Amino acid sequence: MGLAAIKTDDPLTDDAPDSAFAAAHAARLNQGAAAIDAIMSDLSFDERVERTHRVLRGAADAFRGKLAIVSSFGAESAVLLHLAASVAPDTPVIFLNTGKHFAQTLSYRKKLAAEFGLADVRDIRPDVATLSRADPRGDLWRRDPDACCAIRKVRPLSEALDGFDAWISGRKRFQGGLRGALPVFEASKGAVKVNPLAAWTMDDIETYGVRFRLPAHPLVEQGFASIGCWPCTKPVEAGARARSGRWRGSEKTECGIHQI
Ligand code: SF4
């Protein structure tokens, strides 16, 4: 069910341009998200887990066969993947295998897929011809990280999501920056993004990991609190914002996939 299918009840006429439908639908989604957020804001941990199950189940039902999860298999990824596996383990999981991941992330991806019974993890790689043309030495991240993210993450994800009407991300508000006002549901470029952990706190993440004995990413014990590609990820001091180790020393805070 894409946005085009949802517009039946829209007060706009059928002559209105798609962008107007999309804007109206986005406004309604954001109102709905605010209502859900209000319900989610004052919950116990168990209630929050139960509500998150409902969000995931609702998304799986509403977008049956047209829903994907996007995961970096990073420091906090196990929580969303475990929750999703308990609700809809056959949901495709898209992993952007950029060619720049730590070896530990690649082994963690295999471990979680096997332990959680994730039946459909898809490794999405950058286009080889594009890489040889735009990044023949593999050091574009040093000169132009936005361009590097574009060819290794944004474009491959955009292509991988073709055919899906909705996708799930593991972003949380406490991660700060642009994520500080993250809704649970958001309309984005013709699809719906679902952020079931938007209202979760770091305590929630840790409590869930302990309760379900989730395996930790091997680099967490070395001080890596948020883990992406190795050239752009550094360990952080205890108490520092987790994502402060990403693209350290530059203004960049996001890879760009959430503008899709
Ligand atoms: S995170 Fe760094 S290495 Fe990875 S795609 Fe972006 S710029 Fe390139």
Short mmCIF file of C-alpha atoms and ligand atoms in Angstrom, two decimals:
data_model
loop_
_atom_site.label_atom_id
_atom_site.label_comp_id
_atom_site.label_asym_id
_atom_site.label_seq_id
_atom_site.Cartn_x
_atom_site.Cartn_y
_atom_site.Cartn_z
CA MET A 1 0.00 0.00 0.00
CA GLY A 2 1.79 3.12 -1.18
CA LEU A 3 0.82 6.73 -0.78
CA ALA A 4 -1.10 6.59 -4.04
CA ALA A 5 -3.34 3.90 -2.55
CA ILE A 6 -3.93 5.87 0.63
CA LYS A 7 -5.23 9.00 -1.08
CA THR A 8 -8.80 7.66 -1.55
CA ASP A 9 -10.13 9.42 1.57
CA ASP A 10 -8.11 12.52 1.00
CA PRO A 11 -10.14 15.76 0.91
CA LEU A 12 -8.06 16.84 -2.07
CA THR A 13 -9.57 16.22 -5.48
CA ASP A 14 -8.24 13.61 -7.85
CA ASP A 15 -6.90 16.46 -9.95
CA ALA A 16 -4.52 17.59 -7.22
CA PRO A 17 -0.87 16.92 -8.00
CA ASP A 18 0.86 13.94 -6.35
CA SER A 19 3.03 16.32 -4.35
CA ALA A 20 -0.10 17.82 -2.77
CA PHE A 21 -1.40 14.37 -1.86
CA ALA A 22 1.98 13.46 -0.44
CA ALA A 23 2.12 16.68 1.61
CA ALA A 24 -1.41 16.19 2.95
CA HIS A 25 -0.70 12.58 3.77
CA ALA A 26 2.60 13.51 5.43
CA ALA A 27 0.78 16.06 7.59
CA ARG A 28 -1.76 13.43 8.67
CA LEU A 29 1.00 10.92 9.39
CA ASN A 30 2.84 13.43 11.50
CA GLN A 31 -0.34 14.19 13.48
CA GLY A 32 -0.83 10.47 14.01
CA ALA A 33 2.78 10.10 15.05
CA ALA A 34 2.40 12.87 17.61
CA ALA A 35 -0.66 11.10 19.06
CA ILE A 36 1.22 7.80 19.29
CA ASP A 37 4.21 9.56 20.83
CA ALA A 38 1.98 11.08 23.50
CA ILE A 39 0.78 7.59 24.39
CA MET A 40 4.34 6.21 24.36
CA SER A 41 5.92 8.96 26.43
CA ASP A 42 4.92 7.85 29.91
CA LEU A 43 5.18 4.09 29.79
CA SER A 44 6.95 1.53 31.93
CA PHE A 45 9.63 -0.50 30.19
CA ASP A 46 7.31 -3.50 29.73
CA GLU A 47 4.55 -1.29 28.36
CA ARG A 48 6.99 0.32 25.96
CA VAL A 49 8.08 -3.09 24.68
CA GLU A 50 4.46 -4.15 24.25
CA ARG A 51 3.59 -0.95 22.37
CA THR A 52 6.65 -1.38 20.17
CA HIS A 53 5.49 -4.90 19.33
CA ARG A 54 2.16 -3.40 18.32
CA VAL A 55 3.81 -0.80 16.10
CA LEU A 56 5.86 -3.52 14.39
CA ARG A 57 2.91 -5.87 14.06
CA GLY A 58 0.74 -3.08 12.70
CA ALA A 59 3.38 -2.12 10.16
CA ALA A 60 3.87 -5.77 9.11
CA ASP A 61 0.09 -6.16 8.62
CA ALA A 62 -0.42 -2.84 6.85
CA PHE A 63 2.51 -3.29 4.47
CA ARG A 64 2.51 -7.07 4.11
CA GLY A 65 5.22 -8.08 1.64
CA LYS A 66 6.12 -4.43 1.10
CA LEU A 67 7.97 -3.71 4.34
CA ALA A 68 11.72 -3.89 4.96
CA ILE A 69 14.04 -3.24 7.89
CA VAL A 70 17.21 -1.27 7.32
CA SER A 71 19.97 -2.18 9.77
CA SER A 72 23.64 -1.27 10.11
CA PHE A 73 24.24 -4.21 12.48
CA GLY A 74 25.89 -1.64 14.71
CA ALA A 75 26.13 -1.12 18.45
CA GLU A 76 22.38 -0.91 19.19
CA SER A 77 21.02 -2.85 16.22
CA ALA A 78 20.35 -6.09 18.09
CA VAL A 79 17.35 -4.61 19.93
CA LEU A 80 15.32 -3.71 16.83
CA LEU A 81 16.29 -6.92 15.05
CA HIS A 82 15.30 -9.03 18.06
CA LEU A 83 11.97 -7.22 18.40
CA ALA A 84 11.27 -7.58 14.69
CA ALA A 85 12.28 -11.25 14.69
CA SER A 86 9.75 -11.93 17.44
CA VAL A 87 6.95 -10.30 15.40
CA ALA A 88 7.78 -10.93 11.74
CA PRO A 89 11.07 -12.83 11.26
CA ASP A 90 10.61 -13.10 7.51
CA THR A 91 10.70 -9.32 7.04
CA PRO A 92 13.59 -8.53 4.67
CA VAL A 93 16.55 -6.91 6.44
CA ILE A 94 18.62 -4.62 4.26
CA PHE A 95 22.28 -4.31 5.24
CA LEU A 96 24.32 -1.75 3.33
CA ASN A 97 27.57 -3.59 2.84
CA THR A 98 29.57 -0.51 1.92
CA GLY A 99 32.91 -2.26 1.53
CA LYS A 100 34.18 -0.17 4.44
CA HIS A 101 32.75 -2.03 7.42
CA PHE A 102 34.82 -3.38 10.28
CA ALA A 103 35.39 -7.14 10.01
CA GLN A 104 33.68 -7.38 13.41
CA THR A 105 30.48 -5.89 11.97
CA LEU A 106 30.41 -8.46 9.17
CA SER A 107 30.78 -11.33 11.63
CA TYR A 108 28.17 -9.75 13.95
CA ARG A 109 25.74 -9.52 11.04
CA LYS A 110 26.08 -13.28 10.49
CA LYS A 111 25.79 -14.05 14.18
CA LEU A 112 22.61 -12.02 14.74
CA ALA A 113 20.94 -13.37 11.60
CA ALA A 114 21.59 -16.93 12.76
CA GLU A 115 20.67 -16.39 16.43
CA PHE A 116 17.48 -14.43 15.76
CA GLY A 117 16.34 -16.61 12.86
CA LEU A 118 16.25 -13.71 10.42
CA ALA A 119 15.34 -15.47 7.21
CA ASP A 120 16.02 -12.75 4.66
CA VAL A 121 19.06 -10.55 5.33
CA ARG A 122 20.14 -8.85 2.12
CA ASP A 123 23.67 -7.54 1.63
CA ILE A 124 23.39 -4.52 -0.60
CA ARG A 125 26.67 -3.49 -2.21
CA PRO A 126 27.65 -0.35 -4.12
CA ASP A 127 27.63 -0.50 -7.90
CA VAL A 128 31.07 -1.73 -9.06
CA ALA A 129 31.21 0.52 -12.15
CA THR A 130 30.31 3.56 -10.05
CA LEU A 131 32.99 2.72 -7.51
CA SER A 132 35.70 2.27 -10.14
CA ARG A 133 34.76 5.57 -11.72
CA ALA A 134 34.17 7.73 -8.62
CA ASP A 135 36.34 6.07 -5.99
CA PRO A 136 39.02 3.98 -7.76
CA ARG A 137 41.46 4.18 -4.82
CA GLY A 138 38.80 3.70 -2.14
CA ASP A 139 39.69 6.94 -0.38
CA LEU A 140 36.79 9.16 -1.37
CA TRP A 141 35.70 9.18 2.28
CA ARG A 142 38.82 11.25 3.01
CA ARG A 143 38.18 13.89 0.33
CA ASP A 144 34.40 14.01 0.06
CA PRO A 145 32.49 11.93 2.63
CA ASP A 146 29.10 13.09 1.34
CA ALA A 147 29.95 11.78 -2.13
CA CYS A 148 31.30 8.57 -0.60
CA CYS A 149 28.08 8.05 1.40
CA ALA A 150 26.08 8.81 -1.73
CA ILE A 151 27.65 6.02 -3.79
CA ARG A 152 28.16 3.50 -0.99
CA LYS A 153 24.95 4.03 0.99
CA VAL A 154 22.31 6.41 -0.30
CA ARG A 155 22.08 5.27 -3.91
CA PRO A 156 22.29 1.53 -3.16
CA LEU A 157 19.61 1.86 -0.48
CA SER A 158 17.35 3.85 -2.74
CA GLU A 159 17.58 1.09 -5.34
CA ALA A 160 17.18 -1.69 -2.76
CA LEU A 161 13.99 -0.08 -1.44
CA ASP A 162 12.42 0.05 -4.86
CA GLY A 163 9.27 -2.06 -4.58
CA PHE A 164 8.84 -1.53 -0.85
CA ASP A 165 6.13 0.80 0.47
CA ALA A 166 7.56 1.16 3.98
CA TRP A 167 10.79 0.64 5.85
CA ILE A 168 11.81 0.42 9.48
CA SER A 169 14.78 2.19 11.01
CA GLY A 170 16.32 1.87 14.47
CA ARG A 171 16.79 5.60 15.09
CA LYS A 172 16.07 7.02 18.54
CA ARG A 173 15.44 10.56 19.70
CA PHE A 174 18.06 10.41 22.40
CA GLN A 175 20.72 10.12 19.68
CA GLY A 176 20.25 13.85 19.23
CA GLY A 177 20.90 16.07 16.24
CA LEU A 178 18.24 15.74 13.55
CA ARG A 179 16.88 12.70 15.40
CA GLY A 180 15.75 14.75 18.39
CA ALA A 181 12.23 15.25 17.00
CA LEU A 182 11.87 11.86 15.34
CA PRO A 183 8.26 10.66 14.90
CA VAL A 184 7.27 6.97 15.09
CA PHE A 185 5.79 7.13 11.58
CA GLU A 186 6.84 9.56 8.90
CA ALA A 187 6.12 9.97 5.22
CA SER A 188 9.21 10.18 3.08
CA LYS A 189 9.49 10.41 -0.69
CA GLY A 190 6.57 8.14 -1.51
CA ALA A 191 7.07 5.63 1.31
CA VAL A 192 6.39 5.41 5.02
CA LYS A 193 9.28 5.23 7.44
CA VAL A 194 8.62 3.50 10.74
CA ASN A 195 10.80 4.36 13.72
CA PRO A 196 9.50 2.01 16.43
CA LEU A 197 12.30 2.89 18.88
CA ALA A 198 11.93 6.67 18.52
CA ALA A 199 10.85 7.14 22.15
CA TRP A 200 13.22 4.55 23.65
CA THR A 201 15.93 5.73 26.02
CA MET A 202 19.46 4.38 26.33
CA ASP A 203 18.32 2.73 29.58
CA ASP A 204 15.55 0.95 27.65
CA ILE A 205 18.09 -0.30 25.10
CA GLU A 206 20.39 -1.61 27.82
CA THR A 207 17.55 -3.14 29.84
CA TYR A 208 16.23 -4.94 26.78
CA GLY A 209 19.71 -6.24 25.90
CA VAL A 210 20.25 -7.62 29.40
CA ARG A 211 16.78 -9.13 29.70
CA PHE A 212 17.02 -11.01 26.41
CA ARG A 213 20.77 -11.65 26.66
CA LEU A 214 21.43 -10.08 23.31
CA PRO A 215 24.96 -10.49 21.97
CA ALA A 216 26.87 -7.20 21.97
CA HIS A 217 28.74 -5.90 18.94
CA PRO A 218 32.37 -6.94 19.59
CA LEU A 219 33.62 -3.34 19.29
CA VAL A 220 31.39 -1.97 22.05
CA GLU A 221 33.80 -3.19 24.72
CA GLN A 222 36.53 -1.18 22.95
CA GLY A 223 34.58 2.07 23.40
CA PHE A 224 32.72 2.19 20.09
CA ALA A 225 29.22 3.39 20.99
CA SER A 226 27.89 3.97 17.46
CA ILE A 227 29.38 1.90 14.68
CA GLY A 228 29.44 2.55 10.95
CA CYS A 229 32.24 2.34 8.38
CA TRP A 230 35.73 2.04 9.85
CA PRO A 231 37.19 5.23 8.31
CA CYS A 232 34.41 7.35 9.82
CA THR A 233 33.93 5.76 13.23
CA LYS A 234 35.94 6.40 16.38
CA PRO A 235 35.53 5.20 19.96
CA VAL A 236 34.10 7.76 22.42
CA GLU A 237 34.84 8.64 26.02
CA ALA A 238 32.49 7.27 28.66
CA GLY A 239 29.49 9.59 28.96
CA ALA A 240 30.03 11.25 25.57
CA ARG A 241 27.23 11.28 23.02
CA ALA A 242 27.39 7.96 21.16
CA ARG A 243 27.27 9.46 17.68
CA SER A 244 30.06 11.93 18.47
CA GLY A 245 32.42 9.21 17.23
CA ARG A 246 30.96 9.36 13.72
CA TRP A 247 32.69 11.60 11.14
CA ARG A 248 34.63 13.15 14.00
CA GLY A 249 36.20 16.48 13.20
CA SER A 250 33.69 17.34 10.48
CA GLU A 251 30.26 18.96 10.37
CA LYS A 252 28.76 15.78 8.98
CA THR A 253 26.37 13.95 11.32
CA GLU A 254 24.30 11.75 9.01
CA CYS A 255 25.10 9.62 5.98
CA GLY A 256 22.07 10.85 4.07
CA ILE A 257 20.00 7.67 3.85
CA HIS A 258 17.30 9.22 6.00
CA GLN A 259 16.68 11.86 3.39
CA ILE A 260 15.47 9.10 1.07
S1 SF4 B 1 30.49 6.40 6.41
FE1 SF4 B 1 32.49 7.04 5.59
S2 SF4 B 1 33.35 5.26 4.48
FE2 SF4 B 1 31.14 4.86 4.86
S3 SF4 B 1 30.13 5.50 3.03
FE3 SF4 B 1 30.08 7.29 4.39
S4 SF4 B 1 32.00 8.49 4.00
FE4 SF4 B 1 32.18 6.47 3.00
#
